[in-house]
Short mmCIF file of C-alpha atoms and ligand atoms in Angstrom, two decimals:
data_model
loop_
_atom_site.label_atom_id
_atom_site.label_comp_id
_atom_site.label_asym_id
_atom_site.label_seq_id
_atom_site.Cartn_x
_atom_site.Cartn_y
_atom_site.Cartn_z
CA MET A 1 8.47 -15.17 25.33
CA THR A 2 7.56 -11.76 24.03
CA SER A 3 7.67 -10.80 20.15
CA PRO A 4 9.64 -8.09 18.61
CA ARG A 5 7.37 -5.10 17.78
CA VAL A 6 7.32 -4.95 13.89
CA VAL A 7 6.44 -2.62 11.13
CA VAL A 8 6.17 -3.68 7.43
CA LEU A 9 5.47 -1.61 4.75
CA THR A 10 4.47 -3.02 1.92
CA GLY A 11 4.23 -1.78 -1.93
CA ALA A 12 3.24 -3.00 -5.33
CA GLY A 13 5.62 -5.94 -5.28
CA ILE A 14 4.30 -7.75 -2.95
CA SER A 15 0.66 -7.80 -4.91
CA ALA A 16 2.26 -8.70 -8.07
CA GLU A 17 2.50 -12.17 -8.16
CA SER A 18 -1.23 -11.80 -7.43
CA GLY A 19 -1.25 -10.33 -10.85
CA VAL A 20 -1.55 -6.89 -9.88
CA PRO A 21 0.76 -4.76 -11.87
CA THR A 22 3.42 -2.58 -10.23
CA PHE A 23 3.91 0.74 -11.01
CA ARG A 24 7.34 1.37 -11.84
CA ASP A 25 8.76 -1.81 -13.23
CA ALA A 26 7.72 -2.37 -17.07
CA ASP A 27 7.43 0.62 -18.96
CA GLY A 28 7.00 3.55 -16.66
CA LEU A 29 3.34 2.75 -17.55
CA TRP A 30 0.46 1.92 -14.84
CA GLU A 31 -1.70 -0.49 -16.87
CA GLY A 32 -1.20 1.83 -20.35
CA HIS A 33 -1.41 5.16 -18.49
CA ARG A 34 0.88 7.51 -17.37
CA VAL A 35 0.19 8.01 -13.83
CA GLU A 36 0.09 11.74 -13.74
CA ASP A 37 -3.09 10.99 -16.08
CA VAL A 38 -5.30 9.13 -13.58
CA ALA A 39 -3.26 9.53 -10.10
CA THR A 40 -3.28 13.22 -9.51
CA PRO A 41 -6.09 15.87 -8.62
CA GLU A 42 -5.58 17.98 -11.43
CA ALA A 43 -6.33 15.01 -13.69
CA TYR A 44 -9.61 14.77 -11.71
CA GLU A 45 -10.31 17.95 -12.49
CA LEU A 46 -9.96 17.89 -15.87
CA GLN A 47 -11.04 14.55 -17.04
CA PRO A 48 -13.20 12.85 -14.13
CA SER A 49 -14.65 10.37 -16.45
CA ALA A 50 -11.16 8.94 -17.42
CA VAL A 51 -10.24 8.56 -13.89
CA HIS A 52 -13.22 7.03 -12.87
CA ALA A 53 -13.12 4.47 -15.43
CA PHE A 54 -9.71 3.79 -14.54
CA TYR A 55 -10.09 2.96 -11.05
CA ASP A 56 -13.86 1.53 -11.45
CA ALA A 57 -11.71 -0.74 -13.77
CA ARG A 58 -8.84 -1.61 -11.07
CA ARG A 59 -11.65 -2.06 -8.43
CA ALA A 60 -13.49 -4.49 -10.71
CA ALA A 61 -10.47 -6.30 -11.13
CA LEU A 62 -9.83 -7.29 -7.76
CA ALA A 63 -12.42 -9.98 -7.99
CA ARG A 64 -9.84 -11.72 -10.53
CA VAL A 65 -6.99 -11.92 -8.27
CA ALA A 66 -6.26 -13.45 -4.63
CA PRO A 67 -3.61 -13.00 -1.93
CA ASN A 68 -0.55 -15.02 -2.26
CA PRO A 69 2.03 -16.53 -0.55
CA ALA A 70 3.17 -13.53 0.79
CA HIS A 71 0.24 -12.15 2.28
CA HIS A 72 -0.92 -15.17 3.83
CA ALA A 73 2.52 -15.63 5.38
CA LEU A 74 2.30 -11.55 7.03
CA ALA A 75 -1.25 -12.75 7.98
CA ALA A 76 0.55 -15.70 9.77
CA LEU A 77 3.01 -13.70 11.38
CA GLU A 78 -0.37 -11.12 12.68
CA ALA A 79 -1.99 -14.00 14.20
CA ALA A 80 1.23 -15.09 16.21
CA TYR A 81 2.35 -11.31 17.11
CA GLY A 82 -0.76 -9.64 17.65
CA ASP A 83 -0.68 -6.07 18.48
CA ASP A 84 3.08 -6.43 18.39
CA LEU A 85 3.00 -6.45 14.12
CA LEU A 86 1.74 -3.08 12.15
CA VAL A 87 1.11 -3.84 8.44
CA VAL A 88 1.58 -0.36 6.73
CA THR A 89 0.45 -0.68 2.61
CA GLN A 90 1.16 1.64 0.23
CA ASN A 91 -1.03 -0.54 -1.85
CA ILE A 92 -4.85 0.23 -2.62
CA ASP A 93 -6.01 -3.64 -3.18
CA ASP A 94 -7.53 -5.55 -0.37
CA LEU A 95 -5.35 -8.66 -0.65
CA HIS A 96 -3.87 -8.18 2.89
CA GLU A 97 -7.02 -8.13 4.59
CA ARG A 98 -8.38 -11.18 1.87
CA ALA A 99 -5.56 -13.18 3.35
CA GLY A 100 -6.81 -12.52 6.89
CA ALA A 101 -4.45 -9.83 7.99
CA THR A 102 -6.44 -6.81 10.56
CA ARG A 103 -3.85 -4.65 11.53
CA VAL A 104 -3.38 -2.97 8.17
CA LEU A 105 -3.23 0.91 7.44
CA HIS A 106 -3.70 1.42 3.88
CA MET A 107 -1.65 5.09 3.46
CA HIS A 108 -2.19 5.68 -0.02
CA GLY A 109 -6.18 4.95 0.54
CA GLU A 110 -8.29 1.96 -0.89
CA LEU A 111 -9.87 0.92 -3.86
CA ARG A 112 -12.94 -0.38 -1.95
CA SER A 113 -13.76 2.98 -0.46
CA ALA A 114 -15.16 5.94 -1.66
CA LEU A 115 -14.36 9.38 -0.68
CA CYS A 116 -17.20 11.88 -0.70
CA ARG A 117 -16.24 15.47 -1.85
CA GLY A 118 -19.22 16.98 -0.29
CA CYS A 119 -19.10 15.88 3.61
CA GLY A 120 -15.81 14.32 3.81
CA GLY A 121 -17.00 10.85 4.49
CA ARG A 122 -15.38 7.88 3.19
CA TYR A 123 -17.74 4.82 2.50
CA ALA A 124 -17.07 1.23 1.86
CA TRP A 125 -17.43 0.81 -1.38
CA ASP A 126 -17.64 -2.26 -4.59
CA GLY A 127 -19.72 -0.86 -7.18
CA ASP A 128 -18.72 2.04 -10.03
CA LEU A 129 -18.43 5.56 -9.46
CA GLY A 130 -18.07 6.45 -13.02
CA ASP A 131 -21.96 6.58 -12.68
CA ARG A 132 -21.75 9.25 -10.25
CA PRO A 133 -23.68 7.67 -7.50
CA PRO A 134 -25.52 9.33 -4.59
CA CYS A 135 -23.20 9.71 -1.39
CA PRO A 136 -24.70 7.40 0.99
CA GLY A 137 -24.08 10.17 3.81
CA CYS A 138 -25.38 13.53 2.59
CA GLY A 139 -26.61 12.70 -0.75
CA ALA A 140 -24.43 14.86 -3.31
CA THR A 141 -23.04 13.19 -6.57
CA GLU A 142 -19.45 14.03 -5.40
CA LEU A 143 -17.75 10.72 -4.67
CA ARG A 144 -14.40 10.11 -6.04
CA PRO A 145 -12.13 7.24 -5.30
CA ASP A 146 -10.65 7.18 -1.91
CA VAL A 147 -7.05 7.03 -2.69
CA VAL A 148 -4.00 9.32 -2.46
CA TRP A 149 -3.17 11.12 -5.31
CA PHE A 150 0.52 12.78 -6.37
CA GLY A 151 0.34 15.76 -4.00
CA GLU A 152 -2.22 14.56 -1.44
CA VAL A 153 -1.57 13.72 2.27
CA PRO A 154 -1.31 10.06 2.92
CA TYR A 155 -3.62 8.83 5.69
CA GLU A 156 -2.17 7.60 8.80
CA MET A 157 0.75 9.24 9.54
CA ASP A 158 0.35 10.26 13.17
CA ARG A 159 -0.23 6.12 13.79
CA ILE A 160 2.58 5.23 11.51
CA PHE A 161 5.66 7.39 12.69
CA ALA A 162 4.16 6.31 16.45
CA ALA A 163 4.70 2.64 15.23
CA LEU A 164 7.97 3.27 13.65
CA GLU A 165 9.02 4.87 17.29
CA ARG A 166 8.46 1.97 19.15
CA ALA A 167 9.59 -0.69 16.48
CA ASP A 168 12.40 -3.21 16.90
CA LEU A 169 12.14 -4.10 13.45
CA PHE A 170 11.30 -2.33 10.39
CA VAL A 171 11.02 -4.79 7.27
CA SER A 172 10.19 -2.80 3.82
CA ILE A 173 8.51 -5.51 1.21
CA GLY A 174 7.72 -4.86 -2.35
CA THR A 175 8.27 -1.14 -2.90
CA SER A 176 10.86 0.89 -4.97
CA GLY A 177 11.78 3.38 -2.58
CA ALA A 178 10.73 6.43 -5.07
CA VAL A 179 7.86 7.96 -3.07
CA TYR A 180 7.63 9.63 -0.31
CA PRO A 181 7.05 9.99 2.67
CA ALA A 182 6.96 5.92 2.63
CA ALA A 183 10.53 5.87 1.06
CA GLY A 184 11.72 7.96 4.01
CA PHE A 185 10.51 5.12 6.75
CA VAL A 186 13.62 3.24 6.86
CA GLN A 187 15.57 6.13 7.76
CA ALA A 188 13.12 7.21 10.52
CA ALA A 189 12.76 3.63 12.05
CA SER A 190 16.55 3.58 11.86
CA ALA A 191 16.89 6.85 13.79
CA TYR A 192 14.69 5.57 16.26
CA GLY A 193 16.67 2.30 17.08
CA ALA A 194 15.02 -0.39 14.78
CA ARG A 195 16.97 -2.69 13.03
CA THR A 196 15.97 -2.63 9.31
CA LEU A 197 15.27 -5.45 6.45
CA GLU A 198 14.51 -5.04 2.77
CA LEU A 199 12.85 -7.78 0.99
CA ASN A 200 13.01 -6.91 -2.75
CA LEU A 201 12.78 -8.48 -6.19
CA VAL A 202 16.34 -6.11 -6.76
CA PRO A 203 17.94 -3.56 -4.78
CA SER A 204 14.93 -0.57 -4.32
CA ASP A 205 16.38 3.04 -4.70
CA GLY A 206 16.78 2.86 -0.74
CA SER A 207 18.66 -0.41 -0.50
CA HIS A 208 21.63 1.25 1.11
CA PHE A 209 19.63 2.42 3.74
CA PHE A 210 18.90 -1.03 5.23
CA ASP A 211 20.97 -3.37 7.75
CA GLU A 212 20.09 -6.16 5.70
CA THR A 213 18.74 -6.73 2.06
CA ARG A 214 17.18 -9.95 0.58
CA HIS A 215 16.40 -10.12 -3.18
CA GLY A 216 14.07 -12.62 -4.54
CA PRO A 217 10.25 -12.54 -5.06
CA ALA A 218 8.12 -11.54 -2.23
CA GLY A 219 5.94 -14.86 -2.70
CA ARG A 220 9.52 -17.09 -1.68
CA LEU A 221 11.09 -14.29 0.43
CA VAL A 222 8.48 -13.21 2.92
CA PRO A 223 7.24 -16.86 3.85
CA ALA A 224 10.84 -17.61 4.38
CA TRP A 225 11.20 -14.90 6.71
CA VAL A 226 7.99 -15.61 8.69
CA ALA A 227 9.19 -18.76 9.08
CA GLU A 228 12.45 -17.65 10.77
CA LEU A 229 10.63 -15.60 12.88
CA LEU A 230 8.42 -18.22 14.24
CA GLY A 231 11.22 -20.31 14.12
N1 APR B 1 8.53 -9.85 -5.19
C1 APR B 1 9.25 -8.95 -4.33
N2 APR B 1 9.44 -7.11 -5.12
C2 APR B 1 8.65 -7.32 -6.55
C3 APR B 1 8.14 -8.30 -7.32
C4 APR B 1 7.85 -9.60 -6.65
N3 APR B 1 7.55 -10.52 -6.88
N4 APR B 1 7.94 -7.61 -8.31
C5 APR B 1 8.21 -6.52 -8.29
N5 APR B 1 8.33 -6.12 -7.23
C6 APR B 1 9.59 -4.62 -6.81
C7 APR B 1 9.97 -4.26 -7.99
O1 APR B 1 11.39 -4.46 -7.92
C8 APR B 1 10.08 -2.45 -7.30
O2 APR B 1 10.85 -2.63 -6.45
O3 APR B 1 8.20 -4.02 -6.39
C9 APR B 1 8.63 -2.55 -6.75
C10 APR B 1 7.48 -2.11 -7.05
O4 APR B 1 7.66 -0.63 -7.20
P1 APR B 1 6.64 0.33 -7.36
O5 APR B 1 6.04 0.15 -8.91
O6 APR B 1 7.55 1.85 -7.55
O7 APR B 1 5.62 0.51 -6.56
P2 APR B 1 5.37 0.83 -5.04
O8 APR B 1 7.02 1.17 -4.41
O9 APR B 1 4.24 0.55 -4.14
O10 APR B 1 5.12 2.49 -5.83
C11 APR B 1 4.88 3.60 -4.62
O11 APR B 1 3.64 5.15 -5.97
O12 APR B 1 2.36 5.30 -7.98
C12 APR B 1 2.60 5.85 -6.53
O13 APR B 1 0.84 5.57 -4.88
C13 APR B 1 1.63 4.70 -6.04
O14 APR B 1 1.91 3.38 -3.96
C14 APR B 1 2.32 3.63 -4.99
C15 APR B 1 3.75 4.45 -5.17
#
């Protein structure tokens, strides 16, 4: 039996039950900060220490959270589908990988990575950046969080669109559909001929673009959907 080709897009909602705060749910603040104060190149130019402190705290907080049943279910789907499943995540946490997934594209970068503004290298990183450590590649003290800030170009767009073009099924999990280009993937996948499914706590901004929507917590909806596929 051949598997359908599936592209899954995940957002902050898939990690919410692990205890990682989402961006737009509560009061519009992310851990007490306005997004534009910590997640823009302009904020970094103006207040690099504040931006480093914010991301250093988020990176350290990863040690206190764990994957939930939704991450584990996607890893189980990958174990069954192999190359026919691609997870594209907007999340900068590492919970998909810690659940065992390997085919994951982090389009908005990763907390556990540092980007050198000197040489352009990207380096696996678990410590702080606020104390301005030297770049492992070039020695410059120019390491910044390897996250895609507002106004910057997301990673891996060529591979993502190539996968959307081939997909039989596109599934969006735990994302508000407020941030492009990810918010446009559902329309692209539809135009390429895929069936589309939304799994989200509440209808997202783009719910009406999906062929089917299911609403509830990802920790319940995702394992149920994977169980259906693996039948
Ligand atoms: N299960 C499923 N969905 C959930 C859950 C849950 N337990 N909890 C919250 N959600 C849903 C919310 O209803 C919301 O629609 O997850 C979505 C989270 O939306 P956002 O906070 O906007 O997060 P996301 O869509 O990932 O944001 C996109 O915006 O700030 C930038 O770069 C940042 O990657 C981020 C991007």
